[in-house]
């Protein structure tokens, strides 16, 4: 027993002697700070900080953004205490191309958007709820390839509740957006999602496995002079803003939109008659496997271009469109038959 040391232990020759060996090791090393060849390693009881460290080449980075109500807040790379836009944008920049940003807790986004502008990134929002109070775009995907924004749980607040320019997600000139999914709600006079294709640009190969948009003037809107094509929608649910001048579940008035495949579209007309479920412009190759107009006669499908094919429940078809296989609910069919046959069941 050599007793307690009260002074520093310093070797007589630098970079020569070892403390332990590969075969014979010390069990535990207790220290507040360590310097490894000039790189400082420090800890505060919950986190370890390594100054100037970089991820190894070939490794994709994952960064965590968390609000104070999240259990992972103390361990997050970016801690949010107010407006979350700055932390989210900083994390997306740090993650780089191919990186992932995972978000947790309740976040409030100011008037500045959260912007994805790098390729093959993933913004994973499944562990969070986001509130947007601005009059512009809450989230943006700008000219990206193979990027994803998944698990959106976006709720409008403040100015976004009534602004006609407020948009939940604005996607401009996408090329192979792997996935867009989630819930967007309460953009009363605004729009849930805008896909824009500028002149000479395009939006193509977008996969929407599930998207629910509630209490908005427009659910999904296609804009721009470019071409939109190869968009797959697994399940689209839209509930309009009853007080708006006019509502559109999907709006593509005079826009070049081609090859849209929709497995299921559920439109809730609400109490206003000023509702169009799906409005087509100069479009080709649309296929809707099941279109549910929620058993109401007040809405319509407006078709102004090349006739698409629908399989689903009949609303009111306008223009040059046609139904290949129009279905009405079984209960409505039975009521119609019973009235026709004097209240008796039809054989």
XYZ file of C-alpha atoms in Angstrom:
347
model
C 0.000 0.000 0.000
C 1.672 3.179 -1.210
C -0.854 5.444 0.521
C -2.577 8.355 -1.134
C -0.996 10.481 -3.834
C -1.451 14.217 -3.451
C 0.611 15.292 -6.471
C 0.642 14.653 -10.226
C 2.219 11.501 -11.658
C 4.371 12.604 -14.577
C 6.667 10.281 -16.580
C 10.284 11.237 -17.149
C 10.075 10.510 -20.902
C 6.983 11.384 -22.982
C 4.981 8.757 -24.882
C 7.014 5.844 -23.481
C 5.423 4.135 -20.455
C 2.068 2.326 -20.096
C -0.474 2.269 -17.298
C -1.552 -1.383 -17.356
C -1.321 -3.616 -20.410
C -3.543 -5.479 -22.856
C -3.353 -8.559 -20.610
C -3.283 -6.847 -17.212
C -5.742 -3.959 -16.982
C -6.987 -1.614 -14.315
C -10.649 -2.331 -13.579
C -12.017 1.225 -13.269
C -10.631 4.653 -14.074
C -12.270 7.596 -12.304
C -11.708 10.996 -13.889
C -13.486 14.240 -14.704
C -11.468 14.965 -17.841
C -9.141 13.030 -20.147
C -6.895 14.340 -22.917
C -6.135 11.775 -25.638
C -3.305 12.968 -27.891
C -4.538 16.531 -27.558
C -8.282 15.766 -27.846
C -10.245 16.674 -24.712
C -12.829 14.198 -23.349
C -15.042 15.531 -20.540
C -18.219 14.536 -18.723
C -20.896 16.144 -16.568
C -22.555 13.090 -15.035
C -25.010 12.494 -17.894
C -23.141 13.287 -21.125
C -19.665 12.703 -22.520
C -18.293 15.433 -24.753
C -15.405 14.821 -27.149
C -13.973 17.984 -28.645
C -13.541 18.037 -32.415
C -14.517 14.410 -33.044
C -15.863 13.393 -36.492
C -17.847 10.329 -37.480
C -15.737 7.711 -39.320
C -15.840 7.779 -43.120
C -18.762 5.751 -44.526
C -20.895 6.060 -41.412
C -24.243 7.868 -41.689
C -24.925 10.226 -38.827
C -28.006 10.274 -36.603
C -28.773 13.377 -34.596
C -31.406 13.703 -31.888
C -33.474 16.847 -31.365
C -35.578 16.923 -28.203
C -37.856 19.314 -26.327
C -37.748 19.629 -22.555
C -40.808 17.379 -22.084
C -39.032 14.442 -23.742
C -37.320 11.769 -21.593
C -34.302 11.917 -23.932
C -33.864 15.685 -23.504
C -30.665 15.445 -21.425
C -29.053 13.157 -23.990
C -30.122 15.044 -27.140
C -27.660 16.564 -29.589
C -29.902 19.612 -29.916
C -32.072 20.750 -26.999
C -35.154 22.839 -27.816
C -36.403 25.380 -25.301
C -38.250 27.814 -27.604
C -38.606 28.082 -31.388
C -37.536 24.699 -32.760
C -36.713 25.799 -36.330
C -33.089 26.689 -35.619
C -32.288 23.428 -33.818
C -34.022 21.282 -36.452
C -32.274 23.030 -39.342
C -28.911 22.815 -37.575
C -29.415 19.085 -37.014
C -30.327 18.498 -40.676
C -27.185 20.346 -41.753
C -25.011 18.392 -39.309
C -26.498 15.038 -40.366
C -25.548 15.709 -43.979
C -26.556 13.635 -46.986
C -27.737 10.174 -45.979
C -28.127 11.212 -42.349
C -31.118 10.956 -40.018
C -32.624 13.458 -37.608
C -34.898 11.941 -34.941
C -37.194 14.353 -33.107
C -38.837 13.919 -29.691
C -41.210 15.909 -27.501
C -43.506 18.877 -28.103
C -42.012 21.497 -30.426
C -43.207 24.911 -31.582
C -42.091 26.117 -35.008
C -42.063 29.841 -35.677
C -42.544 31.592 -38.996
C -39.210 30.323 -40.364
C -39.561 26.881 -42.003
C -37.773 23.640 -41.237
C -36.034 22.938 -44.549
C -34.714 19.690 -46.022
C -32.397 20.488 -48.943
C -29.918 17.576 -48.907
C -30.326 14.217 -50.616
C -31.201 10.866 -49.006
C -31.968 12.372 -45.617
C -34.616 11.200 -43.157
C -36.502 13.528 -40.825
C -38.192 11.191 -38.343
C -40.896 13.005 -36.386
C -42.670 9.953 -34.940
C -41.635 10.729 -31.370
C -42.877 14.311 -31.412
C -45.800 16.693 -31.839
C -45.173 19.884 -33.790
C -47.084 23.176 -33.584
C -46.780 25.803 -36.307
C -47.823 29.406 -35.743
C -46.596 31.155 -38.891
C -48.129 32.215 -42.192
C -45.686 30.441 -44.540
C -44.381 26.867 -44.684
C -43.902 24.756 -41.568
C -41.773 22.121 -43.367
C -40.037 22.306 -46.747
C -38.440 19.714 -49.031
C -36.499 21.578 -51.724
C -35.009 19.831 -54.762
C -34.126 16.675 -52.837
C -33.655 13.118 -54.023
C -34.559 9.987 -52.045
C -35.342 11.896 -48.854
C -38.080 11.102 -46.341
C -40.167 13.060 -43.868
C -42.080 10.543 -41.787
C -44.445 10.608 -38.837
C -45.559 14.239 -39.173
C -47.891 15.224 -36.326
C -48.378 18.894 -37.169
C -51.012 21.160 -35.616
C -51.603 24.786 -36.614
C -51.736 27.449 -33.918
C -51.798 31.237 -33.811
C -51.641 32.877 -37.250
C -51.558 29.530 -39.064
C -55.140 28.809 -37.971
C -56.570 31.442 -40.306
C -53.849 32.291 -42.851
C -54.578 31.323 -46.467
C -50.820 31.194 -47.138
C -49.995 28.745 -44.332
C -48.828 25.339 -45.598
C -47.975 22.270 -43.546
C -45.461 20.790 -46.024
C -44.201 22.542 -49.151
C -42.332 20.199 -51.525
C -40.622 21.889 -54.473
C -39.054 20.114 -57.466
C -38.651 16.748 -55.793
C -36.901 13.873 -57.496
C -37.683 10.545 -55.853
C -39.046 11.547 -52.448
C -39.008 8.160 -50.748
C -41.775 8.822 -48.256
C -44.085 11.500 -46.883
C -46.426 10.449 -44.085
C -48.284 11.685 -41.032
C -51.088 13.946 -39.803
C -51.563 17.659 -40.566
C -54.475 19.536 -39.027
C -56.177 22.855 -38.257
C -54.709 24.871 -41.171
C -58.168 26.423 -41.507
C -57.755 28.618 -44.607
C -54.444 27.072 -45.630
C -53.222 23.870 -47.275
C -51.941 20.611 -45.855
C -49.369 19.723 -48.548
C -48.266 21.583 -51.696
C -46.281 19.785 -54.418
C -44.747 22.411 -56.692
C -42.968 21.755 -59.981
C -41.386 24.849 -61.485
C -40.678 25.288 -65.190
C -38.330 22.551 -66.335
C -38.555 20.820 -62.957
C -40.658 17.949 -61.692
C -42.097 16.147 -58.738
C -41.886 12.416 -59.266
C -41.834 9.066 -57.507
C -43.353 10.313 -54.275
C -44.677 7.641 -51.897
C -47.358 8.622 -49.374
C -48.231 5.472 -47.390
C -50.595 7.315 -45.054
C -51.557 10.977 -44.893
C -54.377 12.443 -42.830
C -55.216 16.131 -43.325
C -57.978 17.683 -41.237
C -59.694 21.066 -41.101
C -57.968 22.695 -44.055
C -59.172 24.586 -47.120
C -57.119 22.330 -49.399
C -55.739 18.900 -48.528
C -53.120 18.340 -51.267
C -52.490 20.896 -54.006
C -50.352 20.480 -57.131
C -48.886 23.721 -58.503
C -46.285 24.982 -60.977
C -45.574 24.815 -64.707
C -43.523 21.604 -64.528
C -44.629 17.981 -64.466
C -45.838 15.902 -61.509
C -45.703 12.158 -62.051
C -45.443 8.726 -60.421
C -47.104 9.554 -57.115
C -48.374 6.676 -55.000
C -50.824 7.307 -52.167
C -51.665 4.374 -49.931
C -54.319 5.960 -47.700
C -55.452 9.567 -47.940
C -57.927 10.998 -45.437
C -59.161 14.577 -45.657
C -61.656 16.591 -43.616
C -62.372 20.142 -44.878
C -62.664 23.457 -43.088
C -66.422 23.935 -42.996
C -66.236 27.730 -42.979
C -64.083 28.161 -46.082
C -65.349 29.606 -49.370
C -64.460 26.381 -51.162
C -62.717 23.187 -50.172
C -60.655 20.715 -52.216
C -59.430 17.342 -51.036
C -56.928 17.215 -53.910
C -56.609 20.248 -56.191
C -54.832 20.143 -59.549
C -56.557 22.775 -61.651
C -54.874 22.921 -65.069
C -51.682 21.329 -63.707
C -49.681 18.620 -65.482
C -50.174 15.643 -63.150
C -49.612 12.124 -64.476
C -49.649 8.554 -63.181
C -51.222 8.903 -59.759
C -52.098 5.669 -57.975
C -54.320 5.954 -54.918
C -55.258 2.820 -53.000
C -57.804 4.464 -50.724
C -59.184 7.994 -50.500
C -61.608 8.928 -47.734
C -63.160 12.379 -48.014
C -65.316 13.862 -45.230
C -67.506 16.584 -46.767
C -68.531 18.197 -43.471
C -71.563 20.484 -43.439
C -70.738 22.804 -46.327
C -71.806 22.141 -49.903
C -68.745 23.932 -51.272
C -66.560 20.840 -51.325
C -64.784 19.115 -54.200
C -63.226 15.791 -53.291
C -60.726 15.612 -56.153
C -60.302 18.230 -58.869
C -58.404 17.269 -61.994
C -56.743 19.479 -64.530
C -54.908 18.275 -67.651
C -54.152 14.926 -66.117
C -53.542 11.417 -67.369
C -53.140 8.009 -65.839
C -54.924 8.530 -62.520
C -56.145 5.367 -60.826
C -58.164 5.363 -57.620
C -58.850 1.880 -56.317
C -61.324 2.950 -53.647
C -62.853 6.401 -53.358
C -65.187 6.933 -50.407
C -67.298 10.083 -50.510
C -68.779 9.284 -47.102
C -72.326 8.757 -48.426
C -73.280 12.359 -49.115
C -74.697 13.975 -52.274
C -73.292 17.479 -51.682
C -69.770 17.088 -53.092
C -68.291 16.228 -56.438
C -65.363 14.920 -58.377
C -64.502 17.580 -60.933
C -62.705 16.399 -64.065
C -61.643 18.801 -66.781
C -58.985 16.835 -68.653
C -58.464 13.284 -69.903
C -60.908 11.005 -68.131
C -59.419 8.936 -65.317
C -60.847 5.655 -64.059
C -62.456 5.393 -60.652
C -63.401 2.394 -58.592
C -65.295 3.455 -55.521
C -68.354 5.061 -54.037
C -70.330 7.445 -56.197
C -70.367 11.112 -55.348
C -71.279 13.464 -58.207
C -69.115 13.027 -61.289
C -68.676 16.086 -63.488
C -66.920 16.741 -66.772
C -65.637 13.875 -68.921
C -64.790 11.384 -66.189
C -66.502 8.040 -65.827
C -66.901 5.282 -63.277
C -65.638 1.839 -64.170
C -67.010 0.188 -61.049
C -69.223 2.490 -58.998
C -70.254 1.241 -55.582
C -72.677 2.594 -53.006
C -72.959 1.433 -49.388
C -75.007 -1.724 -48.861
C -77.398 0.018 -46.446
C -78.169 2.726 -49.022
C -78.725 0.056 -51.673
C -81.176 -1.829 -49.461
C -83.105 1.346 -48.643
C -83.390 2.168 -52.341
C -84.579 -1.338 -53.213
C -87.085 -1.396 -50.365
C -88.579 1.905 -51.503
C -88.741 0.603 -55.061
C -90.449 -2.616 -54.054
C -92.911 -1.074 -51.594
C -90.909 -1.785 -48.446
C -90.300 -5.430 -49.301
C -86.841 -6.955 -49.592
C -85.776 -7.464 -53.186
C -84.965 -10.962 -54.296
